[in-house]
Amino acid sequence: MNNKILPAALGAALLSSLALLSGCGPQQPKANLQNLTAAMNAYLAKKGDLCLGKTRWPIDVPQREAGTRARNALQMPVLERLGLVSASKAKVEDEKDKEAGEIEVTRYALTGEGKKYFLEREPQGDFCAAHLTLDKIVGWEARKDTKEPSEVVVTYTYRIDAAPWTGDTEVQKVFPMVDRVVRGAGTMQLKQNFRRTDTGWVPAEV
């Protein structure tokens, strides 16, 4: 046997084996309806809650804000009327003027009914009005604000499971964005960015 030929033959065999192995490796998931539908469903299962940004309870409304257009001064009395929060009087240190001493506030705390709509989640919980699920994907396109070719923007419509109290006329006035999203079920188009990985499409940071 010609020993000088053996290393070359082994090298060729190894290269051939590596080529076969690479061809059998995980394939990059394509941007198609099936893959993006799976990604959207997974995303909405975790992130589809429509919440109000009221993460810390109880919520104090200073007396000086009563009757104003301040967000909590408008919204909390409506939630109280619906039995979702209860109100009490309290005195706290004035956060805006430390030298002013204590001020009187109306303190709103979640009732037993209200706690049903407070969802514990990372990094912090929130008071939520509805949950969105996928209706259908309208389309997708490559993101225009990145040079990364493996990122797409998905446009979709949604179905919604809304809390009964979102149908209250006062709630609709003081939470106009919630009302808009609830009314837009099946017609309003939303967008979500996704990034391709070896295991599938995952939400991408904007």
Coordinates of N, CA and C in Angstrom, one line a residue:
M1 N 0.9 -1.2 0.0 CA 0.0 0.0 0.0 C 0.9 1.2 0.0
N2 N 0.5 2.3 -0.7 CA 1.2 3.5 -0.8 C 0.8 4.4 0.4
N3 N 1.7 4.5 1.4 CA 1.3 5.2 2.6 C 1.1 6.7 2.4
K4 N 1.7 7.2 1.3 CA 1.6 8.7 1.0 C 0.2 9.0 0.6
I5 N -0.5 8.0 0.0 CA -1.9 8.3 -0.5 C -2.9 8.3 0.6
L6 N -2.6 7.6 1.7 CA -3.6 7.4 2.8 C -4.1 8.7 3.4
P7 N -3.2 9.6 3.8 CA -3.7 10.8 4.4 C -4.7 11.6 3.5
A8 N -4.3 11.7 2.2 CA -5.2 12.4 1.3 C -6.5 11.7 1.2
A9 N -6.5 10.4 1.2 CA -7.8 9.7 1.0 C -8.7 9.9 2.3
L10 N -8.0 9.8 3.5 CA -8.8 10.1 4.7 C -9.3 11.5 4.7
G11 N -8.5 12.4 4.3 CA -8.9 13.8 4.3 C -10.2 14.0 3.4
A12 N -10.2 13.4 2.2 CA -11.3 13.5 1.3 C -12.6 12.8 1.9
A13 N -12.3 11.7 2.6 CA -13.5 11.0 3.3 C -14.1 11.9 4.4
L14 N -13.2 12.5 5.1 CA -13.7 13.4 6.2 C -14.4 14.6 5.7
L15 N -14.0 15.2 4.6 CA -14.6 16.3 4.0 C -16.0 15.9 3.5
S16 N -16.0 14.7 2.9 CA -17.3 14.2 2.4 C -18.3 14.0 3.5
S17 N -17.8 13.4 4.6 CA -18.7 13.1 5.8 C -19.2 14.4 6.4
L18 N -18.3 15.5 6.5 CA -18.8 16.7 7.0 C -19.8 17.4 6.1
A19 N -19.6 17.2 4.8 CA -20.6 17.8 3.9 C -22.0 17.2 4.1
L20 N -22.0 15.8 4.3 CA -23.2 15.1 4.5 C -23.9 15.5 5.8
L21 N -23.0 15.7 6.8 CA -23.6 16.0 8.1 C -24.2 17.4 8.1
S22 N -23.5 18.4 7.4 CA -24.0 19.7 7.3 C -25.3 19.8 6.6
G23 N -25.5 18.9 5.6 CA -26.7 18.8 4.8 C -27.9 18.3 5.7
C24 N -27.5 17.5 6.7 CA -28.6 16.9 7.6 C -28.9 17.7 8.8
G25 N -28.2 18.9 8.9 CA -28.3 19.7 10.1 C -29.7 20.5 10.1
P26 N -29.9 21.2 11.2 CA -31.2 22.0 11.3 C -31.3 23.0 10.2
Q27 N -32.5 23.0 9.5 CA -32.7 24.0 8.5 C -33.3 25.3 9.1
Q28 N -32.8 26.4 8.5 CA -33.4 27.7 9.0 C -34.9 27.8 8.6
P29 N -35.7 28.1 9.6 CA -37.2 28.2 9.3 C -37.5 29.3 8.3
K30 N -38.3 29.0 7.3 CA -38.6 30.0 6.3 C -39.7 30.9 6.8
A31 N -39.7 32.1 6.2 CA -40.8 33.1 6.5 C -42.0 32.7 5.6
N32 N -42.8 31.8 6.1 CA -44.0 31.4 5.4 C -45.2 31.4 6.4
L33 N -46.4 31.3 5.9 CA -47.6 31.4 6.7 C -47.7 30.4 7.8
Q34 N -47.2 29.2 7.6 CA -47.3 28.2 8.7 C -46.3 28.6 9.8
N35 N -45.1 28.9 9.5 CA -44.1 29.2 10.5 C -44.5 30.5 11.3
L36 N -44.9 31.5 10.6 CA -45.2 32.8 11.2 C -46.5 32.7 12.0
T37 N -47.4 31.9 11.6 CA -48.7 31.7 12.4 C -48.3 31.0 13.7
A38 N -47.4 30.0 13.7 CA -47.0 29.4 14.9 C -46.3 30.4 15.8
A39 N -45.5 31.3 15.2 CA -44.8 32.3 16.0 C -45.7 33.3 16.6
M40 N -46.7 33.7 15.8 CA -47.7 34.7 16.3 C -48.5 34.1 17.5
N41 N -49.0 32.8 17.3 CA -49.7 32.1 18.4 C -48.9 32.0 19.7
A42 N -47.7 31.7 19.5 CA -46.8 31.6 20.7 C -46.6 32.9 21.4
Y43 N -46.4 33.9 20.6 CA -46.2 35.3 21.1 C -47.5 35.8 21.8
L44 N -48.6 35.7 21.2 CA -49.9 36.2 21.8 C -50.3 35.4 23.1
A45 N -49.9 34.1 23.1 CA -50.2 33.3 24.3 C -49.5 33.9 25.5
K46 N -48.3 34.5 25.3 CA -47.5 35.0 26.4 C -47.7 36.5 26.5
K47 N -47.9 37.2 25.4 CA -47.8 38.7 25.4 C -49.1 39.3 24.9
G48 N -50.2 38.5 24.8 CA -51.4 39.1 24.2 C -52.4 39.8 25.2
D49 N -51.9 40.0 26.4 CA -52.8 40.7 27.4 C -52.8 42.2 27.1
L50 N -54.0 42.8 27.1 CA -54.2 44.2 27.0 C -54.4 44.8 28.4
C51 N -53.3 45.5 28.8 CA -53.3 45.9 30.2 C -53.3 47.5 30.3
L52 N -53.6 47.9 31.5 CA -53.8 49.4 31.7 C -52.6 50.1 32.3
G53 N -51.5 49.4 32.5 CA -50.3 50.1 33.0 C -50.4 50.5 34.5
K54 N -51.3 49.8 35.2 CA -51.5 50.0 36.6 C -50.8 48.9 37.4
T55 N -49.5 49.0 37.6 CA -48.7 47.9 38.0 C -48.6 47.8 39.6
R56 N -48.7 49.0 40.2 CA -48.5 49.1 41.6 C -49.7 49.5 42.4
W57 N -50.1 48.7 43.3 CA -51.3 49.0 44.1 C -51.0 49.0 45.6
P58 N -51.7 49.8 46.4 CA -52.8 50.6 46.1 C -52.3 51.9 45.3
I59 N -53.3 52.6 44.7 CA -53.0 53.8 43.9 C -53.6 55.0 44.7
D60 N -52.7 55.9 45.0 CA -53.1 57.1 45.7 C -53.4 58.3 44.8
V61 N -54.5 58.9 44.9 CA -54.9 60.1 44.2 C -55.0 61.3 45.1
P62 N -54.0 62.3 45.0 CA -54.0 63.4 45.9 C -55.3 64.2 45.8
Q63 N -55.8 64.8 46.9 CA -57.0 65.6 46.9 C -56.9 66.8 45.9
R64 N -55.7 67.3 45.7 CA -55.5 68.4 44.8 C -55.8 68.0 43.3
E65 N -55.8 66.7 43.1 CA -56.1 66.2 41.7 C -57.6 65.9 41.5
A66 N -58.3 65.9 42.6 CA -59.8 65.6 42.4 C -60.5 66.6 41.5
G67 N -61.2 66.0 40.6 CA -62.0 66.9 39.7 C -61.1 67.4 38.5
T68 N -59.8 67.0 38.4 CA -59.0 67.4 37.3 C -59.0 66.3 36.2
R69 N -58.2 66.6 35.2 CA -58.1 65.6 34.1 C -57.0 64.7 34.3
A70 N -56.4 64.6 35.5 CA -55.3 63.7 35.7 C -55.9 62.2 35.5
R71 N -55.0 61.4 34.9 CA -55.5 60.1 34.5 C -56.1 59.3 35.6
N72 N -55.5 59.1 36.8 CA -56.0 58.3 37.8 C -57.3 59.0 38.5
A73 N -57.3 60.3 38.5 CA -58.4 61.0 39.0 C -59.7 60.8 38.2
L74 N -59.5 60.5 36.9 CA -60.6 60.2 36.0 C -61.0 58.7 36.1
Q75 N -60.0 57.9 36.0 CA -60.2 56.5 35.9 C -60.6 55.7 37.1
M76 N -60.0 56.1 38.2 CA -60.2 55.3 39.4 C -61.7 55.3 39.9
P77 N -62.3 56.5 39.9 CA -63.7 56.5 40.4 C -64.6 55.6 39.5
V78 N -64.3 55.5 38.2 CA -65.1 54.6 37.3 C -64.9 53.2 37.7
L79 N -63.7 52.8 38.0 CA -63.4 51.4 38.4 C -64.0 51.1 39.8
E80 N -64.1 52.2 40.6 CA -64.8 52.0 41.9 C -66.3 51.8 41.8
R81 N -66.9 52.5 40.9 CA -68.3 52.3 40.6 C -68.6 50.9 40.1
L82 N -67.7 50.3 39.4 CA -67.9 49.0 38.9 C -67.5 47.9 39.9
G83 N -67.1 48.3 41.1 CA -66.7 47.3 42.1 C -65.4 46.7 41.9
L84 N -64.5 47.2 41.1 CA -63.2 46.7 40.9 C -62.2 47.2 41.9
V85 N -62.4 48.4 42.4 CA -61.5 48.9 43.4 C -62.4 49.5 44.5
S86 N -61.8 49.7 45.7 CA -62.4 50.3 46.8 C -61.6 51.6 47.2
A87 N -62.3 52.6 47.8 CA -61.6 53.8 48.1 C -61.6 54.1 49.6
S88 N -60.5 54.7 50.1 CA -60.5 55.1 51.5 C -59.6 56.3 51.5
K89 N -59.6 57.0 52.7 CA -58.8 58.2 52.9 C -57.5 57.8 53.6
A90 N -56.5 58.5 53.2 CA -55.2 58.3 53.8 C -54.3 59.6 53.8
K91 N -53.3 59.6 54.6 CA -52.4 60.7 54.6 C -51.0 60.2 54.3
V92 N -50.3 60.8 53.3 CA -49.0 60.4 52.9 C -48.1 61.6 52.8
E93 N -46.8 61.3 52.7 CA -45.8 62.4 52.5 C -46.0 62.9 51.1
D94 N -45.9 64.2 50.9 CA -46.0 64.8 49.6 C -44.8 64.5 48.8
E95 N -44.9 63.7 47.7 CA -43.7 63.3 46.9 C -43.2 64.5 46.1
K96 N -44.1 65.4 45.8 CA -43.7 66.6 44.9 C -43.1 67.7 45.8
D97 N -43.4 67.7 47.0 CA -42.8 68.8 47.9 C -42.6 68.1 49.3
K98 N -41.4 67.7 49.5 CA -41.0 67.0 50.7 C -41.1 67.8 51.9
E99 N -41.0 69.2 51.8 CA -41.1 70.1 52.9 C -42.6 70.4 53.3
A100 N -43.5 70.0 52.5 CA -44.9 70.3 52.7 C -45.5 69.4 53.8
G101 N -44.9 68.3 54.1 CA -45.4 67.4 55.1 C -46.4 66.5 54.4
E102 N -47.4 66.0 55.2 CA -48.4 65.1 54.7 C -49.5 65.7 54.0
I103 N -50.0 65.0 53.0 CA -51.2 65.5 52.2 C -52.3 64.4 52.3
E104 N -53.5 64.8 52.1 CA -54.6 63.8 52.1 C -54.8 63.2 50.7
V105 N -55.0 61.9 50.6 CA -55.2 61.2 49.3 C -56.4 60.3 49.4
T106 N -56.9 60.0 48.3 CA -57.9 58.9 48.2 C -57.1 57.7 47.7
R107 N -57.2 56.7 48.5 CA -56.4 55.4 48.3 C -57.3 54.4 47.7
Y108 N -56.9 53.9 46.5 CA -57.7 52.9 45.8 C -57.0 51.6 45.8
A109 N -57.7 50.6 46.3 CA -57.2 49.2 46.4 C -58.1 48.3 45.6
L110 N -57.5 47.2 45.1 CA -58.2 46.2 44.3 C -59.2 45.5 45.2
T111 N -60.4 45.3 44.8 CA -61.4 44.4 45.5 C -61.1 43.0 45.1
G112 N -61.9 42.1 45.7 CA -61.8 40.7 45.3 C -62.1 40.5 43.8
E113 N -63.1 41.3 43.3 CA -63.4 41.2 41.9 C -62.3 41.8 41.1
G114 N -61.8 42.9 41.5 CA -60.7 43.5 40.8 C -59.4 42.7 40.7
K115 N -59.2 41.9 41.7 CA -58.0 41.1 41.7 C -58.0 40.0 40.6
K116 N -59.2 39.7 40.1 CA -59.4 38.7 39.0 C -58.7 39.2 37.8
Y117 N -58.5 40.5 37.7 CA -58.0 41.1 36.4 C -56.5 41.6 36.6
F118 N -56.0 41.3 37.8 CA -54.5 41.6 38.0 C -53.7 40.4 37.7
L119 N -52.9 40.5 36.6 CA -52.1 39.3 36.2 C -50.7 39.4 36.7
E120 N -50.3 38.4 37.4 CA -48.9 38.3 37.8 C -48.0 37.9 36.7
R121 N -47.0 38.6 36.3 CA -46.2 38.3 35.2 C -44.8 39.0 35.4
E122 N -43.8 38.6 34.6 CA -42.5 39.2 34.7 C -42.4 40.3 33.7
P123 N -41.7 41.4 34.0 CA -41.0 41.6 35.3 C -42.0 42.1 36.4
Q124 N -43.2 42.5 36.1 CA -44.1 42.9 37.1 C -45.6 42.7 36.6
G125 N -46.5 42.6 37.5 CA -47.9 42.3 37.2 C -48.5 43.6 36.7
D126 N -49.8 43.4 36.2 CA -50.5 44.6 35.7 C -52.0 44.3 35.7
F127 N -52.8 45.3 35.7 CA -54.3 45.2 35.7 C -54.7 45.2 34.2
C128 N -55.4 44.1 33.8 CA -55.6 43.9 32.4 C -57.1 43.8 32.1
A129 N -57.4 44.2 30.8 CA -58.8 44.3 30.4 C -59.2 43.3 29.4
A130 N -58.2 42.6 28.7 CA -58.6 41.7 27.6 C -57.4 40.9 27.3
H131 N -57.6 39.8 26.5 CA -56.5 39.0 26.0 C -56.8 38.8 24.5
L132 N -55.7 39.0 23.7 CA -55.8 38.9 22.2 C -55.3 37.5 21.8
T133 N -56.0 37.0 20.8 CA -55.5 35.8 20.1 C -55.5 36.1 18.6
L134 N -54.8 35.3 17.8 CA -54.6 35.5 16.4 C -55.9 35.3 15.6
D135 N -56.3 36.2 14.8 CA -57.4 36.0 13.9 C -56.8 35.5 12.6
K136 N -56.0 36.3 11.9 CA -55.3 35.8 10.7 C -54.1 36.7 10.5
I137 N -53.1 36.2 9.7 CA -52.0 37.0 9.3 C -52.3 37.6 7.9
V138 N -52.2 38.9 7.9 CA -52.5 39.6 6.6 C -51.3 39.6 5.7
G139 N -50.1 39.7 6.2 CA -48.9 39.6 5.4 C -47.7 39.9 6.2
W140 N -46.5 39.9 5.5 CA -45.3 40.1 6.2 C -44.3 40.7 5.2
E141 N -43.3 41.4 5.7 CA -42.2 42.0 4.9 C -41.0 42.2 5.7
A142 N -39.9 42.3 5.0 CA -38.6 42.5 5.7 C -38.6 43.8 6.4
R143 N -38.0 43.9 7.6 CA -37.9 45.2 8.3 C -37.1 46.1 7.5
K144 N -37.6 47.4 7.4 CA -36.8 48.4 6.6 C -35.8 49.2 7.5
D145 N -35.9 49.0 8.8 CA -35.0 49.8 9.7 C -33.8 48.9 10.2
T146 N -33.6 47.8 9.5 CA -32.4 47.0 9.9 C -31.8 46.4 8.7
K147 N -30.5 46.1 8.8 CA -29.8 45.4 7.7 C -29.8 43.9 7.9
E148 N -30.4 43.5 9.0 CA -30.5 42.0 9.2 C -31.6 41.4 8.4
P149 N -31.2 40.5 7.4 CA -32.2 39.9 6.5 C -33.1 38.9 7.2
S150 N -32.8 38.5 8.4 CA -33.6 37.5 9.0 C -34.7 38.0 9.9
E151 N -35.0 39.3 9.7 CA -36.1 39.9 10.5 C -37.2 40.4 9.6
V152 N -38.5 40.1 10.1 CA -39.6 40.5 9.3 C -40.7 41.2 10.2
V153 N -41.5 41.9 9.6 CA -42.6 42.6 10.3 C -43.9 41.9 9.9
V154 N -44.6 41.3 10.8 CA -45.9 40.6 10.5 C -47.1 41.5 10.8
T155 N -48.0 41.6 9.8 CA -49.2 42.4 10.0 C -50.3 41.4 10.2
Y156 N -51.2 41.6 11.3 CA -52.2 40.6 11.6 C -53.4 41.3 12.1
T157 N -54.5 40.5 12.1 CA -55.8 40.9 12.8 C -55.9 39.9 14.0
Y158 N -56.8 40.3 14.9 CA -56.9 39.5 16.1 C -58.3 39.3 16.6
R159 N -58.5 38.3 17.4 CA -59.7 38.1 18.2 C -59.5 38.6 19.6
I160 N -60.5 38.8 20.3 CA -60.3 39.4 21.7 C -61.3 38.8 22.7
D161 N -60.8 38.5 23.8 CA -61.6 38.0 25.0 C -61.5 39.2 26.0
A162 N -62.6 40.0 26.0 CA -62.5 41.2 26.8 C -63.3 41.1 28.1
A163 N -62.9 41.7 29.2 CA -63.6 41.7 30.4 C -65.0 42.4 30.2
P164 N -66.0 41.9 30.9 CA -67.4 42.5 30.7 C -67.4 44.0 30.9
W165 N -66.6 44.5 31.9 CA -66.7 45.9 32.2 C -66.2 46.8 31.2
T166 N -65.5 46.3 30.1 CA -65.0 47.1 29.1 C -66.1 47.6 28.2
G167 N -67.3 47.1 28.4 CA -68.5 47.6 27.6 C -69.2 48.7 28.3
D168 N -68.8 49.1 29.5 CA -69.3 50.2 30.2 C -69.0 51.5 29.5
T169 N -70.0 52.4 29.3 CA -69.8 53.7 28.6 C -68.7 54.6 29.2
E170 N -68.7 54.6 30.5 CA -67.7 55.4 31.2 C -66.3 54.9 31.1
V171 N -66.2 53.5 31.1 CA -64.9 52.9 30.9 C -64.4 53.2 29.5
Q172 N -65.3 53.2 28.5 CA -64.9 53.5 27.2 C -64.4 55.0 27.0
K173 N -64.9 55.9 27.8 CA -64.5 57.3 27.8 C -63.1 57.5 28.4
V174 N -62.9 56.9 29.6 CA -61.7 57.1 30.3 C -60.6 56.2 29.9
F175 N -60.9 55.1 29.2 CA -59.8 54.2 28.7 C -60.1 54.1 27.1
P176 N -59.9 55.2 26.4 CA -60.2 55.2 25.0 C -59.4 54.2 24.1
M177 N -58.1 54.0 24.5 CA -57.3 53.0 23.7 C -57.8 51.6 23.9
V178 N -58.2 51.3 25.1 CA -58.8 49.9 25.4 C -60.1 49.8 24.5
D179 N -60.9 50.8 24.5 CA -62.1 50.7 23.8 C -61.8 50.5 22.3
R180 N -60.8 51.3 21.8 CA -60.5 51.2 20.4 C -60.0 49.7 20.0
V181 N -59.2 49.1 20.9 CA -58.7 47.8 20.6 C -59.8 46.8 20.7
V182 N -60.7 46.9 21.7 CA -61.8 46.0 21.8 C -62.7 46.0 20.6
R183 N -63.0 47.2 20.1 CA -63.9 47.4 19.0 C -63.2 47.0 17.7
G184 N -61.9 47.0 17.7 CA -61.2 46.7 16.4 C -61.0 45.2 16.2
A185 N -61.5 44.3 17.1 CA -61.3 42.9 16.9 C -61.8 42.4 15.5
G186 N -60.9 41.7 14.8 CA -61.3 41.2 13.5 C -61.0 42.2 12.3
T187 N -60.8 43.4 12.6 CA -60.6 44.4 11.5 C -59.3 45.2 11.7
M188 N -59.0 45.7 12.9 CA -57.8 46.5 13.2 C -56.6 45.6 12.9
Q189 N -55.6 46.2 12.2 CA -54.4 45.5 11.9 C -53.3 46.0 12.8
L190 N -52.6 45.0 13.4 CA -51.5 45.3 14.3 C -50.2 44.7 13.7
K191 N -49.1 45.1 14.2 CA -47.8 44.6 13.6 C -46.9 44.1 14.7
Q192 N -46.1 43.1 14.4 CA -45.2 42.5 15.3 C -43.9 42.1 14.6
N193 N -42.8 42.5 15.2 CA -41.5 42.1 14.6 C -41.0 40.7 15.1
F194 N -40.5 40.0 14.1 CA -39.9 38.6 14.5 C -38.5 38.5 13.9
R195 N -37.7 37.7 14.6 CA -36.4 37.4 14.2 C -36.2 35.9 14.0
R196 N -35.5 35.5 13.0 CA -35.3 34.1 12.7 C -34.2 33.5 13.5
T197 N -34.4 32.4 14.1 CA -33.3 31.6 14.8 C -33.3 30.2 14.3
D198 N -32.4 29.4 14.8 CA -32.3 28.0 14.3 C -33.5 27.2 14.8
T199 N -34.2 27.6 15.8 CA -35.3 26.9 16.4 C -36.6 27.4 16.0
G200 N -36.7 28.6 15.3 CA -38.0 29.1 14.9 C -37.9 30.7 14.9
W201 N -39.1 31.3 14.7 CA -39.2 32.7 14.7 C -39.6 33.2 16.1
V202 N -38.8 34.2 16.6 CA -39.1 34.7 17.9 C -39.3 36.2 17.9
P203 N -40.0 36.8 18.8 CA -40.2 38.3 18.8 C -38.9 39.0 18.8
A204 N -38.8 40.1 18.0 CA -37.6 40.9 17.9 C -37.8 42.2 18.5
E205 N -36.8 42.7 19.2 CA -36.9 44.1 19.8 C -36.9 45.1 18.7
V206 N -37.7 46.2 18.9 CA -37.7 47.2 17.9 C -36.6 48.2 18.2

